[in-house]
PDB file of C-alpha atoms and ligand atoms in Angstrom:
ATOM      1  CA  MET A  18       0.000   0.000   0.000  1.00 90.00           C
ATOM      2  CA  LYS A  19       1.961   2.949  -1.322  1.00 94.00           C
ATOM      3  CA  ILE A  20       1.482   6.374   0.273  1.00 96.00           C
ATOM      4  CA  ILE A  21       3.413   9.496  -0.699  1.00 96.00           C
ATOM      5  CA  ILE A  22       4.814  11.524   2.198  1.00 95.00           C
ATOM      6  CA  ALA A  23       3.841  15.078   1.192  1.00 94.00           C
ATOM      7  CA  SER A  24       6.997  16.706   2.544  1.00 90.00           C
ATOM      8  CA  LYS A  25      10.404  17.554   1.142  1.00 84.00           C
ATOM      9  CA  ASN A  26      11.996  16.902   4.515  1.00 83.00           C
ATOM     10  CA  LYS A  27      13.978  13.649   4.140  1.00 82.00           C
ATOM     11  CA  GLY A  28      14.174  13.309   7.933  1.00 79.00           C
ATOM     12  CA  LYS A  29      10.385  13.090   8.129  1.00 83.00           C
ATOM     13  CA  LEU A  30      10.248  10.425   5.418  1.00 87.00           C
ATOM     14  CA  THR A  31      12.803   8.309   7.295  1.00 85.00           C
ATOM     15  CA  GLU A  32      10.936   8.812  10.580  1.00 81.00           C
ATOM     16  CA  PHE A  33       7.643   7.663   9.037  1.00 86.00           C
ATOM     17  CA  GLN A  34       9.339   4.702   7.343  1.00 87.00           C
ATOM     18  CA  GLN A  35      10.738   3.623  10.725  1.00 83.00           C
ATOM     19  CA  LEU A  36       7.322   3.971  12.351  1.00 80.00           C
ATOM     20  CA  ALA A  37       5.720   1.882   9.572  1.00 84.00           C
ATOM     21  CA  THR A  38       8.107  -1.051   9.997  1.00 84.00           C
ATOM     22  CA  GLY A  39       6.097  -4.265  10.233  1.00 85.00           C
ATOM     23  CA  THR A  40       2.940  -2.758   8.710  1.00 85.00           C
ATOM     24  CA  LYS A  41       1.582  -3.133   5.152  1.00 87.00           C
ATOM     25  CA  LEU A  42       2.122   0.562   4.483  1.00 90.00           C
ATOM     26  CA  GLU A  43       4.930   1.678   2.216  1.00 92.00           C
ATOM     27  CA  PHE A  44       5.850   5.350   2.461  1.00 93.00           C
ATOM     28  CA  ILE A  45       7.510   6.842  -0.574  1.00 94.00           C
ATOM     29  CA  PRO A  46       9.009  10.300  -1.276  1.00 94.00           C
ATOM     30  CA  ILE A  47       7.354  12.840  -3.580  1.00 94.00           C
ATOM     31  CA  PRO A  48       8.060  11.321  -7.028  1.00 90.00           C
ATOM     32  CA  GLU A  49       9.088  14.674  -8.528  1.00 87.00           C
ATOM     33  CA  GLU A  50      11.733  16.490  -6.510  1.00 80.00           C
ATOM     34  CA  LYS A  51      11.083  19.904  -8.038  1.00 87.00           C
ATOM     35  CA  LEU A  52       7.330  19.898  -7.356  1.00 89.00           C
ATOM     36  CA  GLU A  53       6.268  23.123  -5.602  1.00 89.00           C
ATOM     37  CA  ILE A  54       3.995  22.322  -2.657  1.00 88.00           C
ATOM     38  CA  PRO A  55       1.486  25.173  -2.013  1.00 87.00           C
ATOM     39  CA  GLU A  56       2.018  27.669   0.824  1.00 82.00           C
ATOM     40  CA  GLU A  57       0.785  26.677   4.295  1.00 84.00           C
ATOM     41  CA  SER A  58      -2.042  29.212   4.218  1.00 90.00           C
ATOM     42  CA  GLY A  59      -4.455  27.486   6.623  1.00 94.00           C
ATOM     43  CA  SER A  60      -5.339  28.724  10.095  1.00 95.00           C
ATOM     44  CA  THR A  61      -4.914  25.369  11.883  1.00 97.00           C
ATOM     45  CA  PHE A  62      -2.421  22.483  11.755  1.00 97.00           C
ATOM     46  CA  ARG A  63      -5.156  20.323  10.212  1.00 97.00           C
ATOM     47  CA  GLU A  64      -5.965  22.819   7.456  1.00 97.00           C
ATOM     48  CA  ASN A  65      -2.284  23.063   6.544  1.00 97.00           C
ATOM     49  CA  ALA A  66      -1.898  19.271   6.463  1.00 97.00           C
ATOM     50  CA  LEU A  67      -5.004  19.011   4.248  1.00 97.00           C
ATOM     51  CA  ILE A  68      -3.642  21.579   1.763  1.00 96.00           C
ATOM     52  CA  LYS A  69      -0.404  19.573   1.378  1.00 96.00           C
ATOM     53  CA  ALA A  70      -1.884  16.050   1.313  1.00 97.00           C
ATOM     54  CA  LYS A  71      -4.713  16.924  -1.122  1.00 97.00           C
ATOM     55  CA  PHE A  72      -2.412  18.732  -3.531  1.00 97.00           C
ATOM     56  CA  VAL A  73       0.192  15.938  -3.681  1.00 97.00           C
ATOM     57  CA  SER A  74      -2.418  13.168  -3.820  1.00 97.00           C
ATOM     58  CA  GLU A  75      -4.336  14.784  -6.698  1.00 97.00           C
ATOM     59  CA  TYR A  76      -1.135  15.639  -8.592  1.00 96.00           C
ATOM     60  CA  PHE A  77       0.116  12.037  -8.625  1.00 96.00           C
ATOM     61  CA  SER A  78      -3.232  10.188  -8.330  1.00 96.00           C
ATOM     62  CA  LEU A  79      -1.947   8.298  -5.298  1.00 95.00           C
ATOM     63  CA  PRO A  80      -2.797   8.444  -1.576  1.00 96.00           C
ATOM     64  CA  ALA A  81      -0.699  11.006   0.309  1.00 97.00           C
ATOM     65  CA  LEU A  82       0.080  11.676   3.961  1.00 96.00           C
ATOM     66  CA  ALA A  83       1.000  15.140   5.270  1.00 96.00           C
ATOM     67  CA  ASP A  84       1.866  16.418   8.713  1.00 94.00           C
ATOM     68  CA  ASP A  85       1.866  19.825  10.262  1.00 95.00           C
ATOM     69  CA  SER A  86       3.209  20.519  13.698  1.00 95.00           C
ATOM     70  CA  GLY A  87       4.367  23.227  16.037  1.00 96.00           C
ATOM     71  CA  LEU A  88       4.732  24.475  19.578  1.00 98.00           C
ATOM     72  CA  GLU A  89       1.838  25.932  21.593  1.00 98.00           C
ATOM     73  CA  VAL A  90       2.729  28.048  24.634  1.00 98.00           C
ATOM     74  CA  ASP A  91      -0.139  28.700  27.060  1.00 98.00           C
ATOM     75  CA  ALA A  92       1.210  32.045  28.318  1.00 98.00           C
ATOM     76  CA  LEU A  93       1.333  33.252  24.702  1.00 98.00           C
ATOM     77  CA  ASN A  94      -2.237  32.184  23.880  1.00 97.00           C
ATOM     78  CA  GLY A  95      -1.042  29.163  21.913  1.00 98.00           C
ATOM     79  CA  ASN A  96       1.642  30.962  19.912  1.00 98.00           C
ATOM     80  CA  PRO A  97       3.881  30.367  18.013  1.00 98.00           C
ATOM     81  CA  GLY A  98       1.515  27.526  16.914  1.00 97.00           C
ATOM     82  CA  ILE A  99       1.218  27.286  13.139  1.00 96.00           C
ATOM     83  CA  TYR A 100       3.872  30.012  12.877  1.00 96.00           C
ATOM     84  CA  SER A 101       6.499  27.939  14.772  1.00 96.00           C
ATOM     85  CA  ALA A 102       8.905  27.591  11.832  1.00 93.00           C
ATOM     86  CA  ARG A 103       8.715  31.320  11.014  1.00 95.00           C
ATOM     87  CA  TYR A 104       8.426  32.830  14.519  1.00 97.00           C
ATOM     88  CA  SER A 105      11.510  35.071  14.240  1.00 97.00           C
ATOM     89  CA  SER A 106      12.379  37.261  11.265  1.00 97.00           C
ATOM     90  CA  GLN A 107      15.474  35.112  10.571  1.00 97.00           C
ATOM     91  CA  LYS A 108      13.303  31.946  10.646  1.00 95.00           C
ATOM     92  CA  THR A 109      16.182  29.834  12.025  1.00 96.00           C
ATOM     93  CA  ASP A 110      15.862  27.359  14.918  1.00 96.00           C
ATOM     94  CA  GLN A 111      18.333  29.383  17.018  1.00 97.00           C
ATOM     95  CA  ALA A 112      16.597  32.728  16.429  1.00 98.00           C
ATOM     96  CA  ASN A 113      13.143  31.206  17.000  1.00 98.00           C
ATOM     97  CA  CYS A 114      14.269  29.770  20.367  1.00 98.00           C
ATOM     98  CA  GLU A 115      15.912  33.042  21.406  1.00 98.00           C
ATOM     99  CA  LYS A 116      12.787  35.034  20.573  1.00 98.00           C
ATOM    100  CA  LEU A 117      10.628  32.637  22.565  1.00 98.00           C
ATOM    101  CA  LEU A 118      12.933  32.759  25.624  1.00 98.00           C
ATOM    102  CA  GLU A 119      12.873  36.554  25.448  1.00 98.00           C
ATOM    103  CA  ASN A 120       9.058  36.622  25.269  1.00 98.00           C
ATOM    104  CA  MET A 121       8.868  34.280  28.280  1.00 97.00           C
ATOM    105  CA  ARG A 122      11.396  36.195  30.377  1.00 96.00           C
ATOM    106  CA  GLY A 123      10.260  36.710  33.999  1.00 95.00           C
ATOM    107  CA  LEU A 124       7.495  34.101  33.879  1.00 97.00           C
ATOM    108  CA  ASN A 125       7.603  31.535  36.691  1.00 96.00           C
ATOM    109  CA  LYS A 126       7.535  27.740  36.302  1.00 94.00           C
ATOM    110  CA  LYS A 127       3.742  27.512  36.525  1.00 95.00           C
ATOM    111  CA  GLU A 128       3.401  30.006  33.691  1.00 97.00           C
ATOM    112  CA  ARG A 129       5.710  28.161  31.307  1.00 98.00           C
ATOM    113  CA  SER A 130       3.500  25.221  30.261  1.00 98.00           C
ATOM    114  CA  ALA A 131       3.604  24.304  26.574  1.00 98.00           C
ATOM    115  CA  ARG A 132       3.086  21.419  24.197  1.00 98.00           C
ATOM    116  CA  PHE A 133       4.151  20.235  20.801  1.00 98.00           C
ATOM    117  CA  ARG A 134       1.189  19.333  18.624  1.00 98.00           C
ATOM    118  CA  CYS A 135       1.188  17.307  15.426  1.00 97.00           C
ATOM    119  CA  CYS A 136      -1.661  16.755  12.996  1.00 97.00           C
ATOM    120  CA  LEU A 137      -1.349  13.940  10.472  1.00 97.00           C
ATOM    121  CA  LEU A 138      -3.728  13.747   7.547  1.00 97.00           C
ATOM    122  CA  GLY A 139      -4.092  11.156   4.803  1.00 97.00           C
ATOM    123  CA  TYR A 140      -5.953  11.936   1.555  1.00 98.00           C
ATOM    124  CA  ASN A 141      -7.112   9.847  -1.393  1.00 97.00           C
ATOM    125  CA  GLN A 142      -9.886  10.654  -3.924  1.00 96.00           C
ATOM    126  CA  GLY A 143     -11.822  12.867  -1.510  1.00 96.00           C
ATOM    127  CA  LYS A 144     -11.392  10.476   1.441  1.00 97.00           C
ATOM    128  CA  ILE A 145      -9.724  12.008   4.486  1.00 97.00           C
ATOM    129  CA  VAL A 146      -8.345  10.425   7.655  1.00 97.00           C
ATOM    130  CA  SER A 147      -6.552  12.398  10.346  1.00 98.00           C
ATOM    131  CA  SER A 148      -5.111  12.183  13.840  1.00 98.00           C
ATOM    132  CA  GLU A 149      -3.440  14.357  16.452  1.00 98.00           C
ATOM    133  CA  GLY A 150      -0.644  13.838  18.949  1.00 97.00           C
ATOM    134  CA  THR A 151       0.756  16.057  21.690  1.00 98.00           C
ATOM    135  CA  LEU A 152       3.821  16.163  23.903  1.00 98.00           C
ATOM    136  CA  GLU A 153       3.369  18.184  27.108  1.00 98.00           C
ATOM    137  CA  GLY A 154       6.204  20.080  28.771  1.00 98.00           C
ATOM    138  CA  GLU A 155       7.516  23.485  29.754  1.00 98.00           C
ATOM    139  CA  ILE A 156       9.561  26.221  28.158  1.00 98.00           C
ATOM    140  CA  ALA A 157      12.914  26.148  29.947  1.00 98.00           C
ATOM    141  CA  VAL A 158      14.933  29.249  30.814  1.00 97.00           C
ATOM    142  CA  ASP A 159      18.034  28.283  28.822  1.00 97.00           C
ATOM    143  CA  PHE A 160      19.368  26.032  26.062  1.00 98.00           C
ATOM    144  CA  ARG A 161      20.391  22.450  26.859  1.00 98.00           C
ATOM    145  CA  GLY A 162      21.292  19.476  24.619  1.00 98.00           C
ATOM    146  CA  GLU A 163      22.594  19.166  21.079  1.00 96.00           C
ATOM    147  CA  LYS A 164      20.171  16.633  19.562  1.00 94.00           C
ATOM    148  CA  GLY A 165      16.894  17.045  17.707  1.00 90.00           C
ATOM    149  CA  PHE A 166      15.861  20.267  15.991  1.00 92.00           C
ATOM    150  CA  GLY A 167      13.577  23.295  16.296  1.00 95.00           C
ATOM    151  CA  TYR A 168      12.606  24.117  19.864  1.00 97.00           C
ATOM    152  CA  ASP A 169      14.046  20.885  21.358  1.00 96.00           C
ATOM    153  CA  PRO A 170      16.909  22.642  23.252  1.00 98.00           C
ATOM    154  CA  ILE A 171      14.487  24.860  25.228  1.00 98.00           C
ATOM    155  CA  PHE A 172      11.677  22.316  25.755  1.00 98.00           C
ATOM    156  CA  LEU A 173      11.794  20.812  29.242  1.00 98.00           C
ATOM    157  CA  LEU A 174      10.257  17.434  30.069  1.00 98.00           C
ATOM    158  CA  PRO A 175       9.520  17.976  33.790  1.00 97.00           C
ATOM    159  CA  LYS A 176       9.094  14.273  34.652  1.00 96.00           C
ATOM    160  CA  LEU A 177      12.513  13.402  33.221  1.00 97.00           C
ATOM    161  CA  GLY A 178      14.240  16.643  34.228  1.00 98.00           C
ATOM    162  CA  LEU A 179      15.688  16.758  30.707  1.00 98.00           C
ATOM    163  CA  HIS A 180      15.394  19.037  27.721  1.00 98.00           C
ATOM    164  CA  LEU A 181      14.105  17.310  24.570  1.00 97.00           C
ATOM    165  CA  ALA A 182      17.431  17.985  22.818  1.00 97.00           C
ATOM    166  CA  GLU A 183      19.141  15.754  25.413  1.00 98.00           C
ATOM    167  CA  LEU A 184      17.193  12.664  24.283  1.00 97.00           C
ATOM    168  CA  ASP A 185      18.433  10.225  21.636  1.00 94.00           C
ATOM    169  CA  LYS A 186      16.342   9.943  18.478  1.00 87.00           C
ATOM    170  CA  ASP A 187      14.859   6.603  19.564  1.00 87.00           C
ATOM    171  CA  GLU A 188      13.925   7.954  22.995  1.00 93.00           C
ATOM    172  CA  LYS A 189      12.299  11.025  21.444  1.00 92.00           C
ATOM    173  CA  ASN A 190      10.418   8.867  18.918  1.00 87.00           C
ATOM    174  CA  LYS A 191       8.829   6.855  21.735  1.00 90.00           C
ATOM    175  CA  ILE A 192       7.158   9.921  23.283  1.00 95.00           C
ATOM    176  CA  SER A 193       6.915  12.472  20.502  1.00 93.00           C
ATOM    177  CA  HIS A 194       3.766  14.186  19.260  1.00 95.00           C
ATOM    178  CA  ARG A 195       4.500  12.782  15.779  1.00 92.00           C
ATOM    179  CA  SER A 196       4.739   9.158  16.931  1.00 90.00           C
ATOM    180  CA  GLU A 197       1.561   9.530  19.030  1.00 94.00           C
ATOM    181  CA  ALA A 198      -0.297  10.876  15.988  1.00 95.00           C
ATOM    182  CA  PHE A 199       1.172   8.127  13.840  1.00 91.00           C
ATOM    183  CA  LYS A 200       0.029   5.328  16.170  1.00 90.00           C
ATOM    184  CA  GLU A 201      -3.488   6.728  15.943  1.00 93.00           C
ATOM    185  CA  ILE A 202      -3.595   7.095  12.148  1.00 93.00           C
ATOM    186  CA  ASN A 203      -1.823   3.845  11.270  1.00 86.00           C
ATOM    187  CA  ASP A 204      -4.966   1.686  11.077  1.00 84.00           C
ATOM    188  CA  LYS A 205      -7.104   4.449   9.621  1.00 92.00           C
ATOM    189  CA  LEU A 206      -4.783   4.805   6.617  1.00 92.00           C
ATOM    190  CA  HIS A 207      -5.909   1.420   5.280  1.00 89.00           C
ATOM    191  CA  SER A 208      -9.393   2.842   4.723  1.00 90.00           C
ATOM    192  CA  LEU A 209      -7.967   5.236   2.109  1.00 91.00           C
ATOM    193  CA  PHE A 210      -7.549   2.227  -0.192  1.00 88.00           C
ATOM    194  CA  ASN A 211     -11.129   0.883   0.045  1.00 78.00           C
TER     195      ASN A 211
HETATM  196  P1  IMP B 302       6.630  21.150  10.680  1.00 93.35           P
HETATM  197  O1  IMP B 302       5.332  21.713  10.283  1.00 93.35           O
HETATM  198  O2  IMP B 302       6.537  19.765  11.218  1.00 93.35           O
HETATM  199  O3  IMP B 302       7.689  21.298   9.636  1.00 93.35           O
HETATM  200  O4  IMP B 302       7.137  21.964  11.951  1.00 93.35           O
HETATM  201  C1  IMP B 302       7.016  23.361  12.074  1.00 93.35           C
HETATM  202  C2  IMP B 302       7.924  23.859  13.161  1.00 93.35           C
HETATM  203  O5  IMP B 302       7.476  23.426  14.441  1.00 93.35           O
HETATM  204  C3  IMP B 302       9.373  23.380  13.062  1.00 93.35           C
HETATM  205  O6  IMP B 302      10.128  24.180  12.202  1.00 93.35           O
HETATM  206  C4  IMP B 302       9.824  23.528  14.502  1.00 93.35           C
HETATM  207  O7  IMP B 302      10.167  24.857  14.763  1.00 93.35           O
HETATM  208  C5  IMP B 302       8.570  23.178  15.296  1.00 93.35           C
HETATM  209  N1  IMP B 302       8.568  21.744  15.656  1.00 93.35           N
HETATM  210  C6  IMP B 302       7.713  20.781  15.213  1.00 93.35           C
HETATM  211  N2  IMP B 302       8.018  19.575  15.739  1.00 93.35           N
HETATM  212  C7  IMP B 302       9.101  19.797  16.541  1.00 93.35           C
HETATM  213  C8  IMP B 302       9.890  18.921  17.360  1.00 93.35           C
HETATM  214  O8  IMP B 302       9.697  17.702  17.446  1.00 93.35           O
HETATM  215  N3  IMP B 302      10.901  19.529  18.028  1.00 93.35           N
HETATM  216  C9  IMP B 302      11.173  20.851  17.959  1.00 93.35           C
HETATM  217  N4  IMP B 302      10.490  21.692  17.194  1.00 93.35           N
HETATM  218  C10 IMP B 302       9.442  21.178  16.488  1.00 93.35           C
END
């Protein structure tokens, strides 16, 4: 059962392929490297995932799976949310983290709650399946750890006393918002082929 991963991020493709080990699903890259995927112009993670999955699926006449994710900070009314990748003007991981730490300056531990959220959405001939996963934590006060990407160095997992960037890939995959969403959508994806 072939499904195109509607993302140009090779890391995501590999992550999904690892998660699908032992299932009947076969995740493949976008068949045409130069294909321009439309802008993420939706107002929710789900809308953005739908834009990507529908476009790629209709273009190649194959089922497609897209994800959209980001960081929601309670003290900032859910921001950066869908703007997580482009929070700072430089749009780099480092600058995004620095801007967030600056905006959280002076807030105490109780005011620093946050979560990563991931929406996964599969599309085929008008059929849609979707799922959501979250990873709860807190915005730390400094950078720690060298692994991962994005906001991982400033995302504290209070139960472990570790920042997400201190976890190995396998450890992160066990608890991440993406793997939680994937576990939920795994079975549903088969219905795209009926
Ligand atoms: P995307 O939509 O999955 O490409 O993610 C959008 C942005 O959300 C990324 O550029 C990161 O800034 C942030 N993000 C999403 N997932 C993670 C994660 O697992 N760790 C750190 N940052 C993340």
